[in-house]
Backbone as JSON, one array per atom type, in Angstrom:
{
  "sequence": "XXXXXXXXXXXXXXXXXXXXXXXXXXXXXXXXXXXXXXXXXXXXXXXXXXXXXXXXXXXXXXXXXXXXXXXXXXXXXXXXXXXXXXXXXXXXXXXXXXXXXXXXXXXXXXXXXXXXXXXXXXXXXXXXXXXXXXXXXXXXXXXXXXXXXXXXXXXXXXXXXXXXXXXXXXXXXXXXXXXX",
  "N": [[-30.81, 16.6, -0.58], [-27.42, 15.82, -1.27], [-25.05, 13.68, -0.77], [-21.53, 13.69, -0.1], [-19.35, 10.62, -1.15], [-16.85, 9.37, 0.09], [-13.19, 8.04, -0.3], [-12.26, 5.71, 1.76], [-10.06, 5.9, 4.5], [-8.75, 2.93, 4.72], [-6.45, 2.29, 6.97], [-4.57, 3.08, 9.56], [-2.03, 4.84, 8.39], [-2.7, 4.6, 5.68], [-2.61, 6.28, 2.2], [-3.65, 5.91, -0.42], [-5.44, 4.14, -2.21], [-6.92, 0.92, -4.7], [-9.96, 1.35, -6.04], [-11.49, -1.62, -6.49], [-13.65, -2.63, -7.16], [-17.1, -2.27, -7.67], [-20.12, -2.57, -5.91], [-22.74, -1.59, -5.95], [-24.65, 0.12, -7.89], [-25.5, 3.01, -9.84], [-28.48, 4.75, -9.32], [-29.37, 2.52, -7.5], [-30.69, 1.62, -4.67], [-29.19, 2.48, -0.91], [-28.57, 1.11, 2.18], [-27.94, 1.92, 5.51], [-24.51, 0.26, 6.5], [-24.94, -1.21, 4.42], [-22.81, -3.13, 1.77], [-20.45, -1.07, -0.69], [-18.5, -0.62, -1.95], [-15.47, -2.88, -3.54], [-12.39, -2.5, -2.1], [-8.58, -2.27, -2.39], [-5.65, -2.16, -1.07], [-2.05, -2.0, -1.01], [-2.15, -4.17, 1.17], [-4.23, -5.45, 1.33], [-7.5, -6.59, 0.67], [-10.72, -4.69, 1.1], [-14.08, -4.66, 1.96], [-15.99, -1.94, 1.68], [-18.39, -0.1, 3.85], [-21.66, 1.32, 4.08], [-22.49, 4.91, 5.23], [-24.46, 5.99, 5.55], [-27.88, 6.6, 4.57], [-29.48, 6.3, 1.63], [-29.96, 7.13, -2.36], [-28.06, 5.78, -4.85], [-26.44, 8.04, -6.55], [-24.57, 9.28, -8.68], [-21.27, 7.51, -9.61], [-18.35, 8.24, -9.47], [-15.63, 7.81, -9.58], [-14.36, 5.09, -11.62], [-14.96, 1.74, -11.54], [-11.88, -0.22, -10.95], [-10.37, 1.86, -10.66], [-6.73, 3.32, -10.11], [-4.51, 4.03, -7.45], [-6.4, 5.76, -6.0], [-7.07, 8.51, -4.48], [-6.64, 8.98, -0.4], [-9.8, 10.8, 0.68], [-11.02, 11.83, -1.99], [-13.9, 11.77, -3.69], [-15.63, 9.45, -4.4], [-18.38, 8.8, -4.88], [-22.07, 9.7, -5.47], [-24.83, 10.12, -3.03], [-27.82, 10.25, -2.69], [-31.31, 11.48, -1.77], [-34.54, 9.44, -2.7], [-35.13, 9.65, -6.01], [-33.64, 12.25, -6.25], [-31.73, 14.07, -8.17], [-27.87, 14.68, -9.83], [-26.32, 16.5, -8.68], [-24.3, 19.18, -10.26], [-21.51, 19.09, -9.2], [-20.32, 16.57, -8.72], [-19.06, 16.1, -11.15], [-16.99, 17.11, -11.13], [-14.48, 15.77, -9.38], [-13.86, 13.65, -11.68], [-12.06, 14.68, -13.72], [-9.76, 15.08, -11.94], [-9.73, 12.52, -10.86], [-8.36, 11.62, -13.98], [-6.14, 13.27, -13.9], [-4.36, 11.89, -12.11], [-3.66, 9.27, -13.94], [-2.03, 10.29, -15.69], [-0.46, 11.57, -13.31], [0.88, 9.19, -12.86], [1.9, 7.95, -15.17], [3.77, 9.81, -15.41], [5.73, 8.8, -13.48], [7.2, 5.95, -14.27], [8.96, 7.1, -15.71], [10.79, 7.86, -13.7], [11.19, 5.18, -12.51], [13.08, 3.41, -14.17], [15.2, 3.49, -12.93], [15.78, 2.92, -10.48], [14.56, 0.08, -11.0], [17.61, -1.61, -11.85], [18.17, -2.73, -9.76], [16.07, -3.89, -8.07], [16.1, -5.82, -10.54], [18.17, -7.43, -9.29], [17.56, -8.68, -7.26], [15.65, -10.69, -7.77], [17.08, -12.96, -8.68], [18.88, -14.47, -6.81], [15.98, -15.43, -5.73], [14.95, -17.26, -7.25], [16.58, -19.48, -6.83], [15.48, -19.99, -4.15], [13.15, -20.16, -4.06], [12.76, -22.96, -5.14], [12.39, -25.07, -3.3], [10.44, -23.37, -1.22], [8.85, -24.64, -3.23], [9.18, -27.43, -2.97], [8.44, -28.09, -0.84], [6.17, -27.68, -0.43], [4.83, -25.71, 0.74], [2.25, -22.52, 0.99], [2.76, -20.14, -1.52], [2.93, -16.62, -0.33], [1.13, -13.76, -0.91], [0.24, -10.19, -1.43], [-2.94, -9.36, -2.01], [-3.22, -7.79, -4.14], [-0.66, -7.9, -4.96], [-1.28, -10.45, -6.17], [-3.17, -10.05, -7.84], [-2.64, -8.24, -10.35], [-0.25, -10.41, -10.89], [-1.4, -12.22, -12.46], [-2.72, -10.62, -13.73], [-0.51, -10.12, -15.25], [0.05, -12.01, -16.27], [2.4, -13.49, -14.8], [4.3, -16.29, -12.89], [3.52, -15.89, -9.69], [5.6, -18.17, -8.11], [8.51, -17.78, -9.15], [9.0, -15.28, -7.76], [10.86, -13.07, -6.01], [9.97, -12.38, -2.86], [9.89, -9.11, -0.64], [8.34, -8.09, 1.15], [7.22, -8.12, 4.57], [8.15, -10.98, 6.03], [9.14, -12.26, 4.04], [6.64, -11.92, 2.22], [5.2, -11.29, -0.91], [4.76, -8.39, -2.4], [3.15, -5.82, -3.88], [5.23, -4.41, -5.52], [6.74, -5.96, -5.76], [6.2, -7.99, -7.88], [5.38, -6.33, -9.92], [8.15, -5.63, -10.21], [9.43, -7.68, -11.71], [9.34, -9.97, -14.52], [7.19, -10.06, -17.34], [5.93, -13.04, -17.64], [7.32, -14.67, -16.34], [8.56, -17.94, -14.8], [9.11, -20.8, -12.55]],
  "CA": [[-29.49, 16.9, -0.06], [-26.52, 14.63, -2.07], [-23.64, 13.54, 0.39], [-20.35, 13.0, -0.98], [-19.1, 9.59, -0.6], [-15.49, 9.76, -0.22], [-12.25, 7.0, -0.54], [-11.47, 5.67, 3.19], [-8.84, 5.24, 4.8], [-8.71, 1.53, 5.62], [-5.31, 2.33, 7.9], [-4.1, 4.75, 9.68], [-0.87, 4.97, 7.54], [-2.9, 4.47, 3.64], [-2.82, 7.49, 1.69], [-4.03, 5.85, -1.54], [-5.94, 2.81, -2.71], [-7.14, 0.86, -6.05], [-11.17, 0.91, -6.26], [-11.27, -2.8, -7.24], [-15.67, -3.27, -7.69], [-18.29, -1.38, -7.72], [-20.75, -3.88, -5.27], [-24.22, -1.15, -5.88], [-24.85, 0.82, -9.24], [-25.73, 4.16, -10.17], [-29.74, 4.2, -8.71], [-29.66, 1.73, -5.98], [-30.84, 2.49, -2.94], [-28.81, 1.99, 0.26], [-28.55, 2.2, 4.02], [-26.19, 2.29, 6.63], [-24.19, -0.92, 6.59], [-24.81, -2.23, 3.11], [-21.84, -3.05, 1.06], [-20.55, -0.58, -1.38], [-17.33, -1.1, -3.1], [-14.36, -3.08, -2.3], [-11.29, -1.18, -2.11], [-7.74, -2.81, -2.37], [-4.62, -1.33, -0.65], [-1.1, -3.28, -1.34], [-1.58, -5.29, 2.34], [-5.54, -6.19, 1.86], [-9.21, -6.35, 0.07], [-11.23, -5.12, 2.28], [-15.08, -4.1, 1.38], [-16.08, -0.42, 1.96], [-20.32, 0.0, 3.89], [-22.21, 3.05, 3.55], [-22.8, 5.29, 6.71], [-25.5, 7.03, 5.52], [-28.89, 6.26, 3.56], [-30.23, 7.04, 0.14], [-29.84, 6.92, -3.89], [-26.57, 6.42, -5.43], [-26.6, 9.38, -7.25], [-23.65, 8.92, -9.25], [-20.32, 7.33, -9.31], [-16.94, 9.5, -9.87], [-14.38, 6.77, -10.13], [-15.12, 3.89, -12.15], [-14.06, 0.16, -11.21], [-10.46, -0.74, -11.09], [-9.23, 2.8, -10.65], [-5.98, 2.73, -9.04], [-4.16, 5.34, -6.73], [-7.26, 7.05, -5.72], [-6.8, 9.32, -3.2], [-7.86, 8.99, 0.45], [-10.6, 11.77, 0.57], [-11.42, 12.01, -3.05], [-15.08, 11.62, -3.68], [-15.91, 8.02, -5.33], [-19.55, 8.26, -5.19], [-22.84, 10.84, -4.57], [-25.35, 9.82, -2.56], [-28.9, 11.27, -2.6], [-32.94, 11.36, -1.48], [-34.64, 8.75, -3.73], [-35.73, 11.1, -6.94], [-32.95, 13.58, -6.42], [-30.5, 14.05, -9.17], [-27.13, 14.29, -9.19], [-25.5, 17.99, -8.62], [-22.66, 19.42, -11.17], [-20.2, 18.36, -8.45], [-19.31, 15.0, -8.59], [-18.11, 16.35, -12.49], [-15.2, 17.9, -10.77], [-13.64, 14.65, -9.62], [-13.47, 12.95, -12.84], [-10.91, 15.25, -14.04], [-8.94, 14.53, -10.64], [-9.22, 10.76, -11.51], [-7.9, 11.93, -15.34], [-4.72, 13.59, -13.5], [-4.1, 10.83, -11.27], [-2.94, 8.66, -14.41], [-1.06, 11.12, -16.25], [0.92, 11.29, -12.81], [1.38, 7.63, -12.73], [2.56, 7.92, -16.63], [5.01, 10.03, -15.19], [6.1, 7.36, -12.56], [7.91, 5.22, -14.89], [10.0, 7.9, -16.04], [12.1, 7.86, -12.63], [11.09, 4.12, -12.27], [13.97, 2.5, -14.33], [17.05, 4.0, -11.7], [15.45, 1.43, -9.77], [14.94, -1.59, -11.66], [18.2, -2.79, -12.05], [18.36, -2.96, -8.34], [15.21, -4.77, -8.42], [16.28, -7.12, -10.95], [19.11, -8.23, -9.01], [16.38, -9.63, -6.3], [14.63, -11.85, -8.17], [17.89, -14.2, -9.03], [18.24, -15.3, -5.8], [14.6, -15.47, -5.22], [14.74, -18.53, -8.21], [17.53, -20.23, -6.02], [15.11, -20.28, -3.52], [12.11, -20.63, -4.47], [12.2, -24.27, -5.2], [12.68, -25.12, -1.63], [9.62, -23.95, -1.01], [7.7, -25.53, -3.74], [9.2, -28.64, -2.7], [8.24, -28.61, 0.97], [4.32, -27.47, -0.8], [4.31, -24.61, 1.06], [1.74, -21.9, 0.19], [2.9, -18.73, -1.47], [2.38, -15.8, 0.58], [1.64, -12.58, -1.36], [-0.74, -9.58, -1.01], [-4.08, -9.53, -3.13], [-2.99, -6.57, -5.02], [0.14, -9.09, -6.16], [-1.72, -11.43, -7.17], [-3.97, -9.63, -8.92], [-1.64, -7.82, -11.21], [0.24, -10.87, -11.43], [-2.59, -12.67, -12.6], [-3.03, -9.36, -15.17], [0.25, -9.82, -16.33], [1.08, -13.41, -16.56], [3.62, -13.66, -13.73], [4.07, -16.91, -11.78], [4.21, -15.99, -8.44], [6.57, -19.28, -7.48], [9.35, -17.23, -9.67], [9.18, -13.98, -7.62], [10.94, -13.32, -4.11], [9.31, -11.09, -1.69], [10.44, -7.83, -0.5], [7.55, -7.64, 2.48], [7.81, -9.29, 5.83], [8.66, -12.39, 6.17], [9.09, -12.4, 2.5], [5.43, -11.9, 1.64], [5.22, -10.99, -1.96], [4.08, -7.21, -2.73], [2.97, -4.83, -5.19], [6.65, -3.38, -6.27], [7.87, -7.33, -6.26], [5.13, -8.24, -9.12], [5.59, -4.93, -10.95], [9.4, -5.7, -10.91], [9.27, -9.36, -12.37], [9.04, -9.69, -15.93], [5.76, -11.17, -17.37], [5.71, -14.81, -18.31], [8.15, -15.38, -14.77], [8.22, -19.0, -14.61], [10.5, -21.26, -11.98]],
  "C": [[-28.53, 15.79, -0.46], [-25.25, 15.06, -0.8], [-22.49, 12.99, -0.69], [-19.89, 11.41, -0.01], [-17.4, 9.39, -0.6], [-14.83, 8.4, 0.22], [-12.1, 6.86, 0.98], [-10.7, 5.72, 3.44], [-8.99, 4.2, 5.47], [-7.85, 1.55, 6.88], [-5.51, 3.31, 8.17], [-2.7, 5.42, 8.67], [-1.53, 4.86, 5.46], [-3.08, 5.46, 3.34], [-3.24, 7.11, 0.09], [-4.64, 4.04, -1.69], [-6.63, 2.39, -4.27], [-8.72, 0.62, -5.57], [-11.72, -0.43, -6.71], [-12.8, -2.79, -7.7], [-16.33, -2.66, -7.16], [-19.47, -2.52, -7.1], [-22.45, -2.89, -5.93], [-23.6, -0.5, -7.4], [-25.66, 1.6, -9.23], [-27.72, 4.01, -10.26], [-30.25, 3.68, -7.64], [-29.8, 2.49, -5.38], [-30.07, 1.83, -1.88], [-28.95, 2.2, 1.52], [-27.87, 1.65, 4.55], [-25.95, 0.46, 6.67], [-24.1, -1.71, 5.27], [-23.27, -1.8, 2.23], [-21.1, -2.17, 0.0], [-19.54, -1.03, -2.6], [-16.06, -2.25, -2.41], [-12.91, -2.44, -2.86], [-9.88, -2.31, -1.58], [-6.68, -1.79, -1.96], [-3.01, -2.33, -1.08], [-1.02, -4.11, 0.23], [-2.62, -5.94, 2.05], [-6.56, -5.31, 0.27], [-9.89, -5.89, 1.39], [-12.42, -4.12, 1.38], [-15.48, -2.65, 2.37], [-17.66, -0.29, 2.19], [-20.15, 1.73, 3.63], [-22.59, 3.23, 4.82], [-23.98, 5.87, 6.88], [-26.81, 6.44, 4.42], [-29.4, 6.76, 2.42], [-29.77, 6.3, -1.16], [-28.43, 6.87, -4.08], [-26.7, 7.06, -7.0], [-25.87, 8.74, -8.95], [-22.37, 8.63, -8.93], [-19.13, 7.91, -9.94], [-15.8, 8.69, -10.4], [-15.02, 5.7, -10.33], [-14.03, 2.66, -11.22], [-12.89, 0.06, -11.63], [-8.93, 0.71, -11.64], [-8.42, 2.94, -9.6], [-5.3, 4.08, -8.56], [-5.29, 6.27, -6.41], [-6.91, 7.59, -4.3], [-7.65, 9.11, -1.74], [-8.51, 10.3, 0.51], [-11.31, 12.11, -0.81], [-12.53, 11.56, -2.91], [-14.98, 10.54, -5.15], [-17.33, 8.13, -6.06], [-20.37, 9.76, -4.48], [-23.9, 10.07, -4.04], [-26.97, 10.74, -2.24], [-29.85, 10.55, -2.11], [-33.21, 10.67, -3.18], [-35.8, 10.15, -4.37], [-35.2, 11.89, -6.58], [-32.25, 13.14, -7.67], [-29.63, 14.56, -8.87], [-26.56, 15.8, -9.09], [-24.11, 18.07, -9.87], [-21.5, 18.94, -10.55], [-19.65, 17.37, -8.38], [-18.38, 15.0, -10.12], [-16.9, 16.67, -12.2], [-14.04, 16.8, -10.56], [-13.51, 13.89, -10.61], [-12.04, 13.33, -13.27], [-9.44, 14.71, -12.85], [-7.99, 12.73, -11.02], [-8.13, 10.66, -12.67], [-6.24, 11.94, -14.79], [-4.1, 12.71, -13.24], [-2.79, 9.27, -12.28], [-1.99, 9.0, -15.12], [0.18, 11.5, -15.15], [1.33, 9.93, -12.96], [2.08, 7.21, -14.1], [3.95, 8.54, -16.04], [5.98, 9.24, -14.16], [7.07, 7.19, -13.18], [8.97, 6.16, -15.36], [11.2, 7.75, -14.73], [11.89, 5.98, -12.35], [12.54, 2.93, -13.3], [14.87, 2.67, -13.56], [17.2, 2.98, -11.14], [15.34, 0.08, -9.73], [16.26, -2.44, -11.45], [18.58, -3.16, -10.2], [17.17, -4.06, -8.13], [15.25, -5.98, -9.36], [17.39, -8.13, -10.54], [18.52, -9.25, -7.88], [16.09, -10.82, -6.53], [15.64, -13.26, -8.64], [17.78, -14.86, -8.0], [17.19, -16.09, -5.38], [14.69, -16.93, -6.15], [16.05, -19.46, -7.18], [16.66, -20.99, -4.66], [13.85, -20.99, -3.07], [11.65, -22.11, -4.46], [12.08, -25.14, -4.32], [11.35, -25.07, -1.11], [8.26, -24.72, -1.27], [7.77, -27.2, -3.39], [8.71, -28.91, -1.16], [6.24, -28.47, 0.85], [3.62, -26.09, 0.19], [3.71, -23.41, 0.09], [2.75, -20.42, -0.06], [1.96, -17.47, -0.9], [2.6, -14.56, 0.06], [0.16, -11.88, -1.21], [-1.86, -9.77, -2.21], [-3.88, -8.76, -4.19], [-1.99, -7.08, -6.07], [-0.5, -9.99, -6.74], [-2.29, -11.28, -8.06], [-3.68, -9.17, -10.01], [-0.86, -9.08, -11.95], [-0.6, -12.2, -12.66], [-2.91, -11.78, -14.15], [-2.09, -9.91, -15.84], [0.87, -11.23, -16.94], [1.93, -13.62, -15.85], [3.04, -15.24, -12.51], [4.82, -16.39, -10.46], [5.68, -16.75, -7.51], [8.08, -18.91, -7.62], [9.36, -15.74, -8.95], [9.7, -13.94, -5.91], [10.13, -12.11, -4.19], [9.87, -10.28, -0.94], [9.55, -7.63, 1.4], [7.6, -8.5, 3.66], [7.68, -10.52, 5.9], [8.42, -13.06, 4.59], [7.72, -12.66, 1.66], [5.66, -10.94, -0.01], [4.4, -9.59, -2.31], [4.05, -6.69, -4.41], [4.45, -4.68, -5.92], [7.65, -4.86, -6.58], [7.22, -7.69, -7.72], [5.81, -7.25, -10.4], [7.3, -5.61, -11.52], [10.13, -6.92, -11.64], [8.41, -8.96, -13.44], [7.92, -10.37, -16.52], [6.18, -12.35, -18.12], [6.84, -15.45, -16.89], [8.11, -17.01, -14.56], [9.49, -19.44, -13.79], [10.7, -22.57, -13.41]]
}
Protein backbone atom coordinates (compact mmCIF):
# COMPACT_ATOMS: atom_id res chain seq x y z
CA UNK A 1 0.00 0.00 0.00
CA UNK A 2 2.20 3.42 -1.22
CA UNK A 3 1.08 6.63 0.76
CA UNK A 4 1.46 9.84 -0.86
CA UNK A 5 3.72 12.13 0.87
CA UNK A 6 2.51 15.51 0.32
CA UNK A 7 4.14 19.44 0.71
CA UNK A 8 3.03 20.83 4.33
CA UNK A 9 1.88 23.54 5.32
CA UNK A 10 4.41 24.90 7.81
CA UNK A 11 1.72 27.99 8.59
CA UNK A 12 -1.48 28.47 8.62
CA UNK A 13 -1.28 31.33 6.01
CA UNK A 14 1.71 29.34 3.41
CA UNK A 15 0.29 28.33 0.27
CA UNK A 16 3.64 27.52 -1.37
CA UNK A 17 7.19 26.61 -0.44
CA UNK A 18 10.84 25.90 -2.03
CA UNK A 19 11.88 22.07 -1.34
CA UNK A 20 15.43 23.09 -0.32
CA UNK A 21 17.11 19.06 0.50
CA UNK A 22 16.22 15.97 0.12
CA UNK A 23 17.52 14.60 3.96
CA UNK A 24 16.47 10.40 2.86
CA UNK A 25 16.83 8.98 -0.80
CA UNK A 26 14.84 7.02 -3.04
CA UNK A 27 14.98 3.30 -0.95
CA UNK A 28 15.50 4.34 2.54
CA UNK A 29 13.53 3.15 4.98
CA UNK A 30 11.73 5.42 7.48
CA UNK A 31 9.48 5.82 10.48
CA UNK A 32 7.44 8.18 12.12
CA UNK A 33 9.58 11.10 13.23
CA UNK A 34 12.65 10.72 11.09
CA UNK A 35 13.71 13.67 9.11
CA UNK A 36 12.71 13.96 5.56
CA UNK A 37 13.29 17.07 3.66
CA UNK A 38 13.75 20.55 4.66
CA UNK A 39 11.37 22.87 3.21
CA UNK A 40 11.98 26.72 3.01
CA UNK A 41 9.11 29.31 3.05
CA UNK A 42 10.21 33.22 2.66
CA UNK A 43 9.98 33.63 6.86
CA UNK A 44 11.91 30.14 7.76
CA UNK A 45 13.88 26.61 7.14
CA UNK A 46 12.19 24.44 8.84
CA UNK A 47 12.77 20.42 8.42
CA UNK A 48 9.72 18.34 7.30
CA UNK A 49 9.35 14.30 9.66
CA UNK A 50 7.53 11.52 8.28
CA UNK A 51 4.16 10.44 9.97
CA UNK A 52 4.04 7.26 8.70
CA UNK A 53 6.53 4.18 8.17
CA UNK A 54 8.05 2.46 5.20
CA UNK A 55 10.21 2.63 1.78
CA UNK A 56 10.66 5.79 0.02
CA UNK A 57 9.25 4.71 -2.97
CA UNK A 58 9.99 7.53 -5.08
CA UNK A 59 10.52 11.19 -5.07
CA UNK A 60 8.25 13.65 -7.35
CA UNK A 61 9.98 16.93 -6.78
CA UNK A 62 13.58 17.03 -6.90
CA UNK A 63 15.84 19.28 -4.50
CA UNK A 64 15.64 22.98 -4.75
CA UNK A 65 12.25 23.04 -6.39
CA UNK A 66 10.66 26.23 -5.72
CA UNK A 67 6.87 27.25 -5.47
CA UNK A 68 5.69 23.83 -4.78
CA UNK A 69 2.39 23.69 -3.88
CA UNK A 70 0.95 23.02 -0.41
CA UNK A 71 -0.71 19.54 -1.09
CA UNK A 72 1.24 18.48 -4.07
CA UNK A 73 2.77 15.10 -3.60
CA UNK A 74 6.77 15.37 -3.03
CA UNK A 75 7.37 11.86 -2.23
CA UNK A 76 5.73 7.96 -2.26
CA UNK A 77 6.08 6.03 0.48
CA UNK A 78 5.78 2.21 0.52
CA UNK A 79 6.07 -1.58 2.30
CA UNK A 80 9.80 -2.49 2.07
CA UNK A 81 9.88 -4.45 -1.55
CA UNK A 82 6.93 -2.59 -2.95
CA UNK A 83 7.44 -0.59 -6.04
CA UNK A 84 6.45 2.53 -6.91
CA UNK A 85 2.76 2.91 -8.61
CA UNK A 86 2.30 5.00 -12.09
CA UNK A 87 1.10 7.82 -9.82
CA UNK A 88 3.68 9.73 -8.47
CA UNK A 89 4.40 10.21 -12.68
CA UNK A 90 1.52 12.56 -12.64
CA UNK A 91 3.16 15.14 -10.41
CA UNK A 92 6.23 15.65 -12.32
CA UNK A 93 4.40 17.27 -15.02
CA UNK A 94 2.68 19.56 -12.24
CA UNK A 95 6.26 20.45 -11.05
CA UNK A 96 7.06 21.11 -15.14
CA UNK A 97 3.97 23.68 -15.11
CA UNK A 98 4.85 25.29 -12.01
CA UNK A 99 8.02 26.89 -13.83
CA UNK A 100 6.56 27.78 -17.01
CA UNK A 101 4.10 29.80 -14.63
CA UNK A 102 6.92 31.41 -12.86
CA UNK A 103 8.49 32.20 -16.54
CA UNK A 104 5.42 33.92 -16.91
CA UNK A 105 5.91 35.97 -13.62
CA UNK A 106 8.46 38.23 -14.92
CA UNK A 107 6.41 39.28 -17.67
CA UNK A 108 4.11 41.48 -15.24
CA UNK A 109 7.18 41.74 -12.87
CA UNK A 110 8.91 44.85 -14.44
CA UNK A 111 5.55 47.45 -13.64
CA UNK A 112 6.97 46.87 -10.40
CA UNK A 113 10.55 47.24 -10.38
CA UNK A 114 10.95 50.69 -10.83
CA UNK A 115 9.06 51.11 -7.66
CA UNK A 116 11.32 48.70 -6.15
CA UNK A 117 14.33 50.31 -7.35
CA UNK A 118 13.50 53.46 -5.79
CA UNK A 119 13.83 51.48 -2.22
CA UNK A 120 17.05 50.42 -2.31
CA UNK A 121 18.63 54.21 -2.59
CA UNK A 122 17.71 55.08 0.59
CA UNK A 123 18.40 51.73 1.96
CA UNK A 124 22.45 52.66 0.92
CA UNK A 125 21.98 55.97 3.00
CA UNK A 126 21.26 53.85 5.66
CA UNK A 127 22.76 51.07 5.69
CA UNK A 128 26.09 52.27 6.85
CA UNK A 129 24.74 53.20 10.17
CA UNK A 130 24.19 49.98 10.78
CA UNK A 131 27.40 48.51 9.69
CA UNK A 132 28.99 50.98 11.77
CA UNK A 133 27.23 50.28 15.05
CA UNK A 134 28.20 46.10 13.86
CA UNK A 135 24.89 45.29 14.02
CA UNK A 136 23.78 41.94 12.52
CA UNK A 137 21.83 41.93 9.30
CA UNK A 138 18.48 40.62 9.69
CA UNK A 139 17.09 38.78 6.63
CA UNK A 140 15.05 35.59 5.97
CA UNK A 141 16.94 32.30 4.89
CA UNK A 142 15.31 32.26 1.60
CA UNK A 143 17.21 35.96 1.19
CA UNK A 144 20.09 34.89 1.91
CA UNK A 145 20.11 32.08 0.05
CA UNK A 146 19.32 33.57 -3.29
CA UNK A 147 21.45 36.32 -2.38
CA UNK A 148 24.21 34.14 -1.85
CA UNK A 149 23.02 32.51 -5.56
CA UNK A 150 23.23 35.69 -7.03
CA UNK A 151 26.07 37.61 -5.63
CA UNK A 152 24.13 40.26 -3.68
CA UNK A 153 25.61 41.84 -0.53
CA UNK A 154 23.04 41.88 1.79
CA UNK A 155 24.62 45.22 3.70
CA UNK A 156 23.47 47.07 0.24
CA UNK A 157 19.78 45.99 0.39
CA UNK A 158 16.94 47.65 2.64
CA UNK A 159 14.23 45.54 3.94
CA UNK A 160 10.69 45.63 3.08
CA UNK A 161 9.62 43.02 6.13
CA UNK A 162 9.10 43.99 9.70
CA UNK A 163 11.22 45.80 11.33
CA UNK A 164 13.09 46.00 8.15
CA UNK A 165 14.03 42.32 7.99
CA UNK A 166 15.28 41.62 4.55
CA UNK A 167 12.91 39.29 2.29
CA UNK A 168 12.57 37.34 -0.71
CA UNK A 169 11.09 40.29 -3.14
CA UNK A 170 13.99 42.70 -1.45
CA UNK A 171 16.91 40.24 -2.81
CA UNK A 172 15.11 39.50 -6.08
CA UNK A 173 14.80 43.36 -6.50
CA UNK A 174 18.57 44.31 -5.90
CA UNK A 175 20.81 43.99 -8.68
CA UNK A 176 23.57 41.28 -8.44
CA UNK A 177 27.03 42.33 -7.43
CA UNK A 178 25.00 45.03 -4.70
CA UNK A 179 27.83 46.27 -2.80
CA UNK A 180 27.70 49.30 0.03
Amino acid sequence: MTIEVKMPALSPTMEQGTLAKWLVKEGDTVVSGDILAEIETDKATMEFEAVDEGTILSIAVPEGTEDVKVGTVIATLGAEGETAAPAPKAPAPKVADEPAAKAAEPVAAPAPAPAAEARPAPARAAVPKAAEKGDRIVASPLARRIAEQTGIDLAGVQGSGPNGRIVKADVVDAKPGTAV
